[in-house]
Amino acid sequence: MKAVNKHTKIITAATKVFAQKGFFNARISDIAKEAKVADGTIYLYFNNKFDILLSVFEEEIGNIITQVKKLLAEETDPRKMLEIFATKHLTVMKKNKHLAEVIQIELRQTNKLIKDYRNNKFSEYVNIISDIIKLGQEQKIYRADILPGIAKRAFFGSLDEISRVWNTSLETNYTVEETVNQIIKIFLSGMLTQAKAC
Amino acid sequence: MKAVNKHTKIITAATKVFAQKGFFNARISDIAKEAKVADGTIYLYFNNKFDILLSVFEEEIGNIITQVKKLLAEETDPRKMLEIFATKHLTVMKKNKHLAEVIQIELRQTNKLIKDYRNNKFSEYVNIISDIIKLGQEQKIYRADILPGIAKRAFFGSLDEISRVWNTSLETNYTVEETVNQIIKIFLSGMLTQAKAC
DNA sequence: TAACACTGAATGGTGATTCATTTATGTAAC
DNA sequence: GTTACATAAATGAATCACCATTCAGTGTTA
């Protein structure tokens, strides 16, 4: 049995357990059982419970960032780029609900607990959006009077809230495609009718 | 000493403590100390720790709903109505950071723990947004192809993410006015330049 | 046989909740 | 207005279940 395997097994198990029970309600023994290792084994790979949570972020969000950046590298139109980001984000969150919940809920708890945990993967992820917007502004495709720092939060917040609801509520579940379609419509062209907009 | 006073004192104290430490890290004794009552006294007014959290929501969000609805009743233009909602939301969240954090973080935990807690104040609050959008669609001011159920999440998610960052990060803090201005710009007219939009 | 990986029962700190007791408030009788 | 009694409100130390973490011991590999 290789160490790498066990490390990954624990991360995967922890993601699942944290998502189901939340960080504070999750017991180390739950994670151990899920990963099929002894309780003590977990402490050979992680310093403590909180350290497991941080590792979940680093690794899982890191993966998403890599994937998104790869997709974006093949596109030059900033309009399409936002669409790609939205599609990738929503697809991942819809497919991996455990991870989605951990990111949505626990990451926030964490950000509060350790405010000095800067330069984190999460910031890096959200900054992809503002980079796209800045690129679009240079190309005169996006309006110059949009502040990328606010727009990135608005865009990410929209995606995040929508995928959050997918996990918790009984509300109608639109497809990723329909949802992206709506989001892009709103963020690129706005909600006003043509008559009013022009 | 009237009972009403003590109830309110505990709610206020709990809001503060939950915001600072998070629900799970908050001790009953912390709340008791903050409210200047004995630990046991809290159990004369609430069934348990979780019950306190629910009460914080019900009462605090209920207040905001009342205020927003009152403001909206005096306006008929759906464009202005969204602006009013955004301004009120961001103003409250900026002024009452304790409440803001509790809503942003704890409400989500809670929604997860008790999925049957439907018909809650939170839903009522977010539905104000979709009601405005539907009204605007009837008046042909908002595009008919916007789905109010998605747009409300996008709009709320944007506000929520922006105010969340106000509480946690060191990022530049825009004023409520500037922020509302940007949000309204994006949601009503979109991010494309005029040339591209028309 | 040494080095290493792993195990899981035992430990110890924590903190929600309880409840015997105290304090405050009300009320009736004189 | 004061004493006595009753009821309600408040207290906070004690209880006890919980669970993160440890570590002495077992198994495995080289």
GROMACS .gro file of C-alpha atoms (C1' of nucleotides) in nm:
model
  456
    1MET     CA    1   0.000   0.000   0.000
    2LYS     CA    2   0.160   0.324  -0.111
    3ALA     CA    3   0.147   0.636   0.105
    4VAL     CA    4   0.017   0.846  -0.184
    5ASN     CA    5  -0.285   0.626  -0.211
    6LYS     CA    6  -0.376   0.664   0.152
    7HIS     CA    7  -0.331   1.040   0.145
    8THR     CA    8  -0.569   1.065  -0.149
    9LYS     CA    9  -0.813   0.823   0.005
   10ILE     CA   10  -0.831   1.036   0.317
   11ILE     CA   11  -0.880   1.357   0.118
   12THR     CA   12  -1.159   1.201  -0.082
   13ALA     CA   13  -1.324   1.057   0.225
   14ALA     CA   14  -1.292   1.386   0.410
   15THR     CA   15  -1.448   1.579   0.124
   16LYS     CA   16  -1.745   1.347   0.135
   17VAL     CA   17  -1.785   1.351   0.512
   18PHE     CA   18  -1.737   1.728   0.546
   19ALA     CA   19  -1.996   1.783   0.277
   20GLN     CA   20  -2.248   1.555   0.438
   21LYS     CA   21  -2.206   1.662   0.798
   22GLY     CA   22  -2.020   1.990   0.788
   23PHE     CA   23  -1.674   2.036   0.933
   24PHE     CA   24  -1.778   2.057   1.294
   25ASN     CA   25  -2.019   1.768   1.290
   26ALA     CA   26  -1.778   1.544   1.105
   27ARG     CA   27  -1.589   1.306   1.332
   28ILE     CA   28  -1.238   1.193   1.261
   29SER     CA   29  -1.370   0.841   1.304
   30ASP     CA   30  -1.624   0.909   1.026
   31ILE     CA   31  -1.348   1.007   0.790
   32ALA     CA   32  -1.137   0.712   0.900
   33LYS     CA   33  -1.423   0.471   0.842
   34GLU     CA   34  -1.501   0.623   0.502
   35ALA     CA   35  -1.135   0.601   0.402
   36LYS     CA   36  -1.107   0.252   0.551
   37VAL     CA   37  -0.814   0.335   0.773
   38ALA     CA   38  -0.772   0.355   1.149
   39ASP     CA   39  -0.839   0.683   1.327
   40GLY     CA   40  -0.475   0.716   1.419
   41THR     CA   41  -0.360   0.671   1.062
   42ILE     CA   42  -0.509   1.004   0.970
   43TYR     CA   43  -0.262   1.172   1.202
   44LEU     CA   44   0.026   1.021   1.014
   45TYR     CA   45  -0.082   1.220   0.709
   46PHE     CA   46  -0.234   1.534   0.860
   47ASN     CA   47  -0.154   1.744   1.165
   48ASN     CA   48  -0.511   1.781   1.279
   49LYS     CA   49  -0.871   1.798   1.167
   50PHE     CA   50  -0.841   2.153   1.041
   51ASP     CA   51  -0.536   2.063   0.837
   52ILE     CA   52  -0.745   1.807   0.652
   53LEU     CA   53  -0.991   2.077   0.556
   54LEU     CA   54  -0.719   2.303   0.421
   55SER     CA   55  -0.574   2.018   0.221
   56VAL     CA   56  -0.912   1.945   0.068
   57PHE     CA   57  -0.926   2.302  -0.062
   58GLU     CA   58  -0.575   2.323  -0.187
   59GLU     CA   59  -0.596   2.004  -0.382
   60GLU     CA   60  -0.950   2.011  -0.511
   61ILE     CA   61  -0.964   2.379  -0.607
   62GLY     CA   62  -0.616   2.350  -0.749
   63ASN     CA   63  -0.747   2.083  -0.985
   64ILE     CA   64  -1.032   2.302  -1.103
   65ILE     CA   65  -0.804   2.597  -1.162
   66THR     CA   66  -0.578   2.385  -1.375
   67GLN     CA   67  -0.868   2.260  -1.582
   68VAL     CA   68  -1.027   2.601  -1.630
   69LYS     CA   69  -0.701   2.765  -1.727
   70LYS     CA   70  -0.636   2.495  -1.981
   71LEU     CA   71  -0.977   2.546  -2.140
   72LEU     CA   72  -0.938   2.924  -2.142
   73ALA     CA   73  -0.599   2.906  -2.310
   74GLU     CA   74  -0.769   2.784  -2.626
   75GLU     CA   75  -1.007   3.080  -2.649
   76THR     CA   76  -0.945   3.446  -2.725
   77ASP     CA   77  -1.292   3.602  -2.725
   78PRO     CA   78  -1.357   3.742  -2.374
   79ARG     CA   79  -1.729   3.681  -2.418
   80LYS     CA   80  -1.670   3.313  -2.483
   81MET     CA   81  -1.420   3.301  -2.201
   82LEU     CA   82  -1.677   3.403  -1.941
   83GLU     CA   83  -1.909   3.143  -2.083
   84ILE     CA   84  -1.640   2.877  -2.053
   85PHE     CA   85  -1.572   2.972  -1.694
   86ALA     CA   86  -1.939   2.959  -1.602
   87THR     CA   87  -1.992   2.628  -1.777
   88LYS     CA   88  -1.689   2.467  -1.614
   89HIS     CA   89  -1.778   2.596  -1.269
   90LEU     CA   90  -2.138   2.485  -1.281
   91THR     CA   91  -2.051   2.151  -1.436
   92VAL     CA   92  -1.799   2.067  -1.167
   93MET     CA   93  -2.034   2.180  -0.892
   94LYS     CA   94  -2.321   1.981  -1.032
   95LYS     CA   95  -2.114   1.667  -1.078
   96ASN     CA   96  -1.927   1.675  -0.749
   97LYS     CA   97  -2.182   1.784  -0.493
   98HIS     CA   98  -1.963   1.689  -0.201
   99LEU     CA   99  -1.690   1.919  -0.317
  100ALA     CA  100  -1.940   2.187  -0.402
  101GLU     CA  101  -2.079   2.194  -0.051
  102VAL     CA  102  -1.739   2.192   0.108
  103ILE     CA  103  -1.630   2.486  -0.103
  104GLN     CA  104  -1.950   2.680  -0.057
  105ILE     CA  105  -1.989   2.637   0.313
  106GLU     CA  106  -1.667   2.535   0.471
  107LEU     CA  107  -1.441   2.761   0.273
  108ARG     CA  108  -1.632   3.054   0.414
  109GLN     CA  109  -1.603   2.933   0.768
  110THR     CA  110  -1.236   2.891   0.706
  111ASN     CA  111  -1.181   3.229   0.552
  112LYS     CA  112  -1.329   3.372   0.867
  113LEU     CA  113  -1.122   3.164   1.103
  114ILE     CA  114  -0.793   3.236   0.935
  115LYS     CA  115  -0.803   3.573   0.770
  116ASP     CA  116  -0.431   3.565   0.713
  117TYR     CA  117  -0.471   3.267   0.487
  118ARG     CA  118  -0.417   3.497   0.188
  119ASN     CA  119  -0.285   3.408  -0.150
  120ASN     CA  120  -0.505   3.111  -0.134
  121LYS     CA  121  -0.628   2.904  -0.420
  122PHE     CA  122  -0.972   3.049  -0.384
  123SER     CA  123  -0.854   3.403  -0.460
  124GLU     CA  124  -0.658   3.272  -0.752
  125TYR     CA  125  -0.972   3.110  -0.884
  126VAL     CA  126  -1.194   3.418  -0.859
  127ASN     CA  127  -0.924   3.636  -1.010
  128ILE     CA  128  -0.950   3.438  -1.330
  129ILE     CA  129  -1.280   3.620  -1.382
  130SER     CA  130  -1.140   3.969  -1.334
  131ASP     CA  131  -0.852   3.886  -1.566
  132ILE     CA  132  -1.101   3.794  -1.837
  133ILE     CA  133  -1.288   4.119  -1.781
  134LYS     CA  134  -0.972   4.328  -1.799
  135LEU     CA  135  -0.877   4.153  -2.122
  136GLY     CA  136  -1.220   4.233  -2.264
  137GLN     CA  137  -1.185   4.596  -2.165
  138GLU     CA  138  -0.851   4.623  -2.342
  139GLN     CA  139  -1.023   4.490  -2.652
  140LYS     CA  140  -1.307   4.743  -2.610
  141ILE     CA  141  -1.554   4.457  -2.590
  142TYR     CA  142  -1.640   4.515  -2.225
  143ARG     CA  143  -1.736   4.861  -2.104
  144ALA     CA  144  -1.452   5.062  -1.953
  145ASP     CA  145  -1.672   5.184  -1.666
  146ILE     CA  146  -1.713   4.834  -1.522
  147LEU     CA  147  -1.488   4.775  -1.223
  148PRO     CA  148  -1.336   4.427  -1.261
  149GLY     CA  149  -1.299   4.393  -0.884
  150ILE     CA  150  -1.673   4.428  -0.834
  151ALA     CA  151  -1.778   4.249  -1.149
  152LYS     CA  152  -1.575   3.940  -1.061
  153ARG     CA  153  -1.756   3.917  -0.727
  154ALA     CA  154  -2.092   3.965  -0.893
  155PHE     CA  155  -2.020   3.699  -1.152
  156PHE     CA  156  -1.877   3.449  -0.909
  157GLY     CA  157  -2.150   3.523  -0.655
  158SER     CA  158  -2.416   3.450  -0.912
  159LEU     CA  159  -2.266   3.114  -1.006
  160ASP     CA  160  -2.206   3.026  -0.645
  161GLU     CA  161  -2.556   3.106  -0.528
  162ILE     CA  162  -2.710   2.914  -0.815
  163SER     CA  163  -2.504   2.604  -0.755
  164ARG     CA  164  -2.560   2.632  -0.382
  165VAL     CA  165  -2.932   2.609  -0.439
  166TRP     CA  166  -2.886   2.302  -0.655
  167ASN     CA  167  -2.752   2.123  -0.352
  168THR     CA  168  -2.997   2.231  -0.091
  169SER     CA  169  -3.337   2.315  -0.220
  170LEU     CA  170  -3.623   2.156  -0.400
  171GLU     CA  171  -3.646   2.440  -0.648
  172THR     CA  172  -3.661   2.353  -1.015
  173ASN     CA  173  -3.321   2.241  -1.132
  174TYR     CA  174  -3.226   2.398  -1.460
  175THR     CA  175  -2.956   2.237  -1.672
  176VAL     CA  176  -2.605   2.377  -1.677
  177GLU     CA  177  -2.662   2.487  -2.035
  178GLU     CA  178  -2.982   2.677  -1.966
  179THR     CA  179  -2.829   2.838  -1.661
  180VAL     CA  180  -2.512   2.949  -1.835
  181ASN     CA  181  -2.727   3.084  -2.114
  182GLN     CA  182  -2.920   3.300  -1.871
  183ILE     CA  183  -2.613   3.416  -1.681
  184ILE     CA  184  -2.431   3.519  -1.996
  185LYS     CA  185  -2.740   3.695  -2.125
  186ILE     CA  186  -2.769   3.895  -1.804
  187PHE     CA  187  -2.403   3.977  -1.759
  188LEU     CA  188  -2.330   4.061  -2.121
  189SER     CA  189  -2.651   4.228  -2.239
  190GLY     CA  190  -2.847   4.303  -1.924
  191MET     CA  191  -3.208   4.245  -1.833
  192LEU     CA  192  -3.364   4.545  -2.007
  193THR     CA  193  -3.562   4.495  -2.325
  194GLN     CA  194  -3.390   4.610  -2.643
  195ALA     CA  195  -3.619   4.909  -2.663
  196LYS     CA  196  -3.508   5.027  -2.322
  197ALA     CA  197  -3.146   4.926  -2.358
  198CYS     CA  198  -3.056   5.121  -2.670
  199MET     CA  199  -3.669   4.342   3.453
  200LYS     CA  200  -3.909   4.243   3.178
  201ALA     CA  201  -3.887   3.915   2.996
  202VAL     CA  202  -3.894   4.085   2.655
  203ASN     CA  203  -3.579   4.270   2.734
  204LYS     CA  204  -3.389   3.959   2.822
  205HIS     CA  205  -3.506   3.774   2.513
  206THR     CA  206  -3.385   4.059   2.294
  207LYS     CA  207  -3.062   4.092   2.484
  208ILE     CA  208  -2.986   3.726   2.425
  209ILE     CA  209  -3.067   3.750   2.054
  210THR     CA  210  -2.841   4.050   2.015
  211ALA     CA  211  -2.562   3.888   2.210
  212ALA     CA  212  -2.596   3.565   2.015
  213THR     CA  213  -2.580   3.749   1.683
  214LYS     CA  214  -2.256   3.908   1.790
  215VAL     CA  215  -2.099   3.592   1.927
  216PHE     CA  216  -2.206   3.369   1.636
  217ALA     CA  217  -2.064   3.625   1.396
  218GLN     CA  218  -1.734   3.646   1.576
  219LYS     CA  219  -1.677   3.278   1.645
  220GLY     CA  220  -1.915   3.091   1.423
  221PHE     CA  221  -2.199   2.878   1.553
  222PHE     CA  222  -1.993   2.579   1.654
  223ASN     CA  223  -1.715   2.770   1.821
  224ALA     CA  224  -1.953   2.990   2.011
  225ARG     CA  225  -2.009   2.874   2.367
  226ILE     CA  226  -2.336   2.923   2.548
  227SER     CA  227  -2.130   3.080   2.823
  228ASP     CA  228  -1.997   3.333   2.570
  229ILE     CA  229  -2.348   3.435   2.478
  230ALA     CA  230  -2.450   3.443   2.841
  231LYS     CA  231  -2.158   3.664   2.932
  232GLU     CA  232  -2.222   3.896   2.638
  233ALA     CA  233  -2.590   3.922   2.732
  234LYS     CA  234  -2.501   3.960   3.100
  235VAL     CA  235  -2.719   3.673   3.214
  236ALA     CA  236  -2.640   3.335   3.363
  237ASP     CA  237  -2.584   3.035   3.139
  238GLY     CA  238  -2.900   2.872   3.266
  239THR     CA  239  -3.112   3.177   3.194
  240ILE     CA  240  -3.068   3.121   2.824
  241TYR     CA  241  -3.255   2.794   2.857
  242LEU     CA  242  -3.555   2.975   3.000
  243TYR     CA  243  -3.592   3.156   2.668
  244PHE     CA  244  -3.461   2.905   2.415
  245ASN     CA  245  -3.476   2.528   2.388
  246ASN     CA  246  -3.116   2.481   2.288
  247LYS     CA  247  -2.824   2.637   2.111
  248PHE     CA  248  -2.962   2.569   1.767
  249ASP     CA  249  -3.293   2.727   1.859
  250ILE     CA  250  -3.108   3.050   1.933
  251LEU     CA  251  -2.963   3.048   1.584
  252LEU     CA  252  -3.303   3.001   1.423
  253SER     CA  253  -3.446   3.283   1.630
  254VAL     CA  254  -3.168   3.515   1.522
  255PHE     CA  255  -3.268   3.454   1.160
  256GLU     CA  256  -3.638   3.483   1.204
  257GLU     CA  257  -3.618   3.809   1.389
  258GLU     CA  258  -3.333   3.984   1.215
  259ILE     CA  259  -3.425   3.889   0.858
  260GLY     CA  260  -3.788   3.957   0.937
  261ASN     CA  261  -3.691   4.313   1.024
  262ILE     CA  262  -3.507   4.363   0.697
  263ILE     CA  263  -3.797   4.225   0.494
  264THR     CA  264  -4.036   4.467   0.661
  265GLN     CA  265  -3.808   4.760   0.588
  266VAL     CA  266  -3.743   4.666   0.226
  267LYS     CA  267  -4.108   4.605   0.150
  268LYS     CA  268  -4.199   4.940   0.296
  269LEU     CA  269  -3.943   5.115   0.077
  270LEU     CA  270  -4.054   4.927  -0.234
  271ALA     CA  271  -4.420   5.013  -0.178
  272GLU     CA  272  -4.339   5.373  -0.262
  273GLU     CA  273  -4.184   5.295  -0.600
  274THR     CA  274  -4.337   5.169  -0.924
  275ASP     CA  275  -4.043   5.160  -1.166
  276PRO     CA  276  -3.899   4.806  -1.161
  277ARG     CA  277  -3.557   4.945  -1.246
  278LYS     CA  278  -3.559   5.169  -0.942
  279MET     CA  279  -3.699   4.886  -0.733
  280LEU     CA  280  -3.397   4.665  -0.795
  281GLU     CA  281  -3.177   4.957  -0.708
  282ILE     CA  282  -3.365   5.009  -0.384
  283PHE     CA  283  -3.330   4.643  -0.293
  284ALA     CA  284  -2.959   4.643  -0.362
  285THR     CA  285  -2.900   4.963  -0.169
  286LYS     CA  286  -3.096   4.846   0.132
  287HIS     CA  287  -2.929   4.506   0.136
  288LEU     CA  288  -2.577   4.640   0.110
  289THR     CA  289  -2.643   4.919   0.358
  290VAL     CA  290  -2.772   4.680   0.623
  291MET     CA  291  -2.488   4.437   0.565
  292LYS     CA  292  -2.229   4.709   0.584
  293LYS     CA  293  -2.373   4.860   0.899
  294ASN     CA  294  -2.441   4.538   1.087
  295LYS     CA  295  -2.144   4.318   1.019
  296HIS     CA  296  -2.231   4.072   1.290
  297LEU     CA  297  -2.566   4.004   1.134
  298ALA     CA  298  -2.413   3.995   0.790
  299GLU     CA  299  -2.174   3.720   0.884
  300VAL     CA  300  -2.437   3.519   1.060
  301ILE     CA  301  -2.662   3.533   0.758
  302GLN     CA  302  -2.389   3.463   0.510
  303ILE     CA  303  -2.224   3.177   0.685
  304GLU     CA  304  -2.453   3.030   0.941
  305LEU     CA  305  -2.769   3.044   0.741
  306ARG     CA  306  -2.605   2.820   0.488
  307GLN     CA  307  -2.496   2.570   0.747
  308THR     CA  308  -2.848   2.574   0.876
  309ASN     CA  309  -3.014   2.529   0.541
  310LYS     CA  310  -2.803   2.222   0.503
  311LEU     CA  311  -2.879   2.079   0.844
  312ILE     CA  312  -3.253   2.120   0.819
  313LYS     CA  313  -3.360   2.101   0.461
  314ASP     CA  314  -3.721   2.080   0.566
  315TYR     CA  315  -3.703   2.424   0.712
  316ARG     CA  316  -3.891   2.559   0.411
  317ASN     CA  317  -4.106   2.864   0.391
  318ASN     CA  318  -3.841   3.041   0.580
  319LYS     CA  319  -3.778   3.410   0.597
  320PHE     CA  320  -3.476   3.374   0.377
  321SER     CA  321  -3.682   3.244   0.085
  322GLU     CA  322  -3.932   3.520   0.138
  323TYR     CA  323  -3.650   3.771   0.120
  324VAL     CA  324  -3.498   3.643  -0.203
  325ASN     CA  325  -3.838   3.612  -0.365
  326ILE     CA  326  -3.880   3.987  -0.339
  327ILE     CA  327  -3.625   4.005  -0.620
  328SER     CA  328  -3.807   3.769  -0.853
  329ASP     CA  329  -4.133   3.950  -0.785
  330ILE     CA  330  -3.973   4.273  -0.900
  331ILE     CA  331  -3.842   4.104  -1.213
  332LYS     CA  332  -4.183   3.956  -1.296
  333LEU     CA  333  -4.340   4.297  -1.252
  334GLY     CA  334  -4.085   4.446  -1.489
  335GLN     CA  335  -4.155   4.175  -1.745
  336GLU     CA  336  -4.528   4.249  -1.735
  337GLN     CA  337  -4.443   4.610  -1.806
  338LYS     CA  338  -4.214   4.506  -2.093
  339ILE     CA  339  -3.924   4.676  -1.921
  340TYR     CA  340  -3.737   4.354  -1.848
  341ARG     CA  341  -3.676   4.102  -2.122
  342ALA     CA  342  -3.928   3.819  -2.138
  343ASP     CA  343  -3.656   3.559  -2.194
  344ILE     CA  344  -3.503   3.615  -1.850
  345LEU     CA  345  -3.603   3.345  -1.602
  346PRO     CA  346  -3.691   3.518  -1.275
  347GLY     CA  347  -3.597   3.207  -1.075
  348ILE     CA  348  -3.241   3.220  -1.206
  349ALA     CA  349  -3.210   3.596  -1.218
  350LYS     CA  350  -3.310   3.632  -0.853
  351ARG     CA  351  -3.031   3.394  -0.752
  352ALA     CA  352  -2.783   3.576  -0.971
  353PHE     CA  353  -2.881   3.913  -0.830
  354PHE     CA  354  -2.885   3.801  -0.470
  355GLY     CA  355  -2.567   3.601  -0.514
  356SER     CA  356  -2.388   3.908  -0.644
  357LEU     CA  357  -2.492   4.122  -0.350
  358ASP     CA  358  -2.414   3.847  -0.106
  359GLU     CA  359  -2.067   3.775  -0.237
  360ILE     CA  360  -1.980   4.143  -0.243
  361SER     CA  361  -2.092   4.204   0.113
  362ARG     CA  362  -1.925   3.884   0.226
  363VAL     CA  363  -1.594   4.013   0.101
  364TRP     CA  364  -1.646   4.341   0.285
  365ASN     CA  365  -1.638   4.146   0.607
  366THR     CA  366  -1.348   3.917   0.545
  367SER     CA  367  -1.090   4.050   0.312
  368LEU     CA  368  -0.853   4.337   0.279
  369GLU     CA  369  -0.968   4.413  -0.074
  370THR     CA  370  -1.058   4.770  -0.157
  371ASN     CA  371  -1.387   4.860  -0.001
  372TYR     CA  372  -1.611   5.044  -0.241
  373THR     CA  373  -1.897   5.251  -0.105
  374VAL     CA  374  -2.251   5.119  -0.112
  375GLU     CA  375  -2.336   5.381  -0.372
  376GLU     CA  376  -2.054   5.291  -0.609
  377THR     CA  377  -2.128   4.924  -0.570
  378VAL     CA  378  -2.501   4.956  -0.634
  379ASN     CA  379  -2.419   5.169  -0.934
  380GLN     CA  380  -2.201   4.892  -1.077
  381ILE     CA  381  -2.447   4.615  -1.000
  382ILE     CA  382  -2.737   4.800  -1.159
  383LYS     CA  383  -2.526   4.882  -1.461
  384ILE     CA  384  -2.435   4.518  -1.508
  385PHE     CA  385  -2.776   4.367  -1.441
  386LEU     CA  386  -2.977   4.621  -1.639
  387SER     CA  387  -2.750   4.701  -1.933
  388GLY     CA  388  -2.481   4.433  -1.928
  389MET     CA  389  -2.106   4.455  -1.956
  390LEU     CA  390  -2.075   4.485  -2.333
  391THR     CA  391  -1.986   4.818  -2.485
  392GLN     CA  392  -2.270   5.001  -2.659
  393ALA     CA  393  -2.123   4.916  -2.996
  394LYS     CA  394  -2.140   4.546  -2.921
  395ALA     CA  395  -2.468   4.558  -2.733
  396CYS     CA  396  -2.691   4.709  -3.000
  397DT     C1'  397   1.634  -0.719   1.311
  398DA     C1'  398   1.573  -0.259   1.222
  399DA     C1'  399   1.279   0.075   1.017
  400DC     C1'  400   0.843   0.183   0.896
  401DA     C1'  401   0.329   0.184   0.845
  402DC     C1'  402  -0.058   0.111   1.075
  403DT     C1'  403  -0.399   0.018   1.448
  404DG     C1'  404  -0.765   0.132   1.781
  405DA     C1'  405  -0.841   0.159   2.274
  406DA     C1'  406  -0.750   0.498   2.633
  407DT     C1'  407  -0.703   0.973   2.765
  408DG     C1'  408  -0.838   1.425   2.873
  409DG     C1'  409  -1.044   1.852   2.768
  410DT     C1'  410  -1.458   2.062   2.646
  411DG     C1'  411  -1.894   2.267   2.673
  412DA     C1'  412  -2.420   2.195   2.628
  413DT     C1'  413  -2.757   2.116   2.940
  414DT     C1'  414  -2.964   2.041   3.400
  415DC     C1'  415  -3.145   2.148   3.844
  416DA     C1'  416  -3.106   2.256   4.341
  417DT     C1'  417  -3.082   2.684   4.523
  418DT     C1'  418  -3.125   3.182   4.557
  419DT     C1'  419  -3.330   3.617   4.450
  420DA     C1'  420  -3.702   3.909   4.295
  421DT     C1'  421  -4.178   4.016   4.242
  422DG     C1'  422  -4.648   4.003   4.353
  423DT     C1'  423  -5.038   3.984   4.670
  424DA     C1'  424  -5.312   3.940   5.061
  425DA     C1'  425  -5.402   4.015   5.535
  426DC     C1'  426  -5.360   4.293   5.923
  427DG     C1'  427  -4.658   5.004   5.543
  428DT     C1'  428  -4.516   4.597   5.687
  429DT     C1'  429  -4.514   4.115   5.746
  430DA     C1'  430  -4.591   3.661   5.552
  431DC     C1'  431  -4.643   3.364   5.199
  432DA     C1'  432  -4.657   3.225   4.698
  433DT     C1'  433  -4.503   3.232   4.254
  434DA     C1'  434  -4.192   3.339   3.901
  435DA     C1'  435  -3.731   3.446   3.731
  436DA     C1'  436  -3.263   3.389   3.747
  437DT     C1'  437  -2.835   3.173   3.887
  438DG     C1'  438  -2.408   2.895   3.816
  439DA     C1'  439  -2.178   2.482   3.974
  440DA     C1'  440  -2.208   1.998   3.863
  441DT     C1'  441  -2.299   1.650   3.529
  442DC     C1'  442  -2.197   1.374   3.151
  443DA     C1'  443  -2.169   1.263   2.670
  444DC     C1'  444  -1.875   1.354   2.316
  445DC     C1'  445  -1.470   1.321   2.026
  446DA     C1'  446  -0.989   1.498   1.880
  447DT     C1'  447  -0.570   1.337   1.972
  448DT     C1'  448  -0.215   1.019   2.155
  449DC     C1'  449   0.070   0.623   2.198
  450DA     C1'  450   0.183   0.153   2.325
  451DG     C1'  451   0.157  -0.222   2.071
  452DT     C1'  452   0.103  -0.510   1.623
  453DG     C1'  453   0.202  -0.616   1.164
  454DT     C1'  454   0.492  -0.559   0.743
  455DT     C1'  455   0.875  -0.480   0.456
  456DA     C1'  456   1.368  -0.474   0.312
   0.00000   0.00000   0.00000
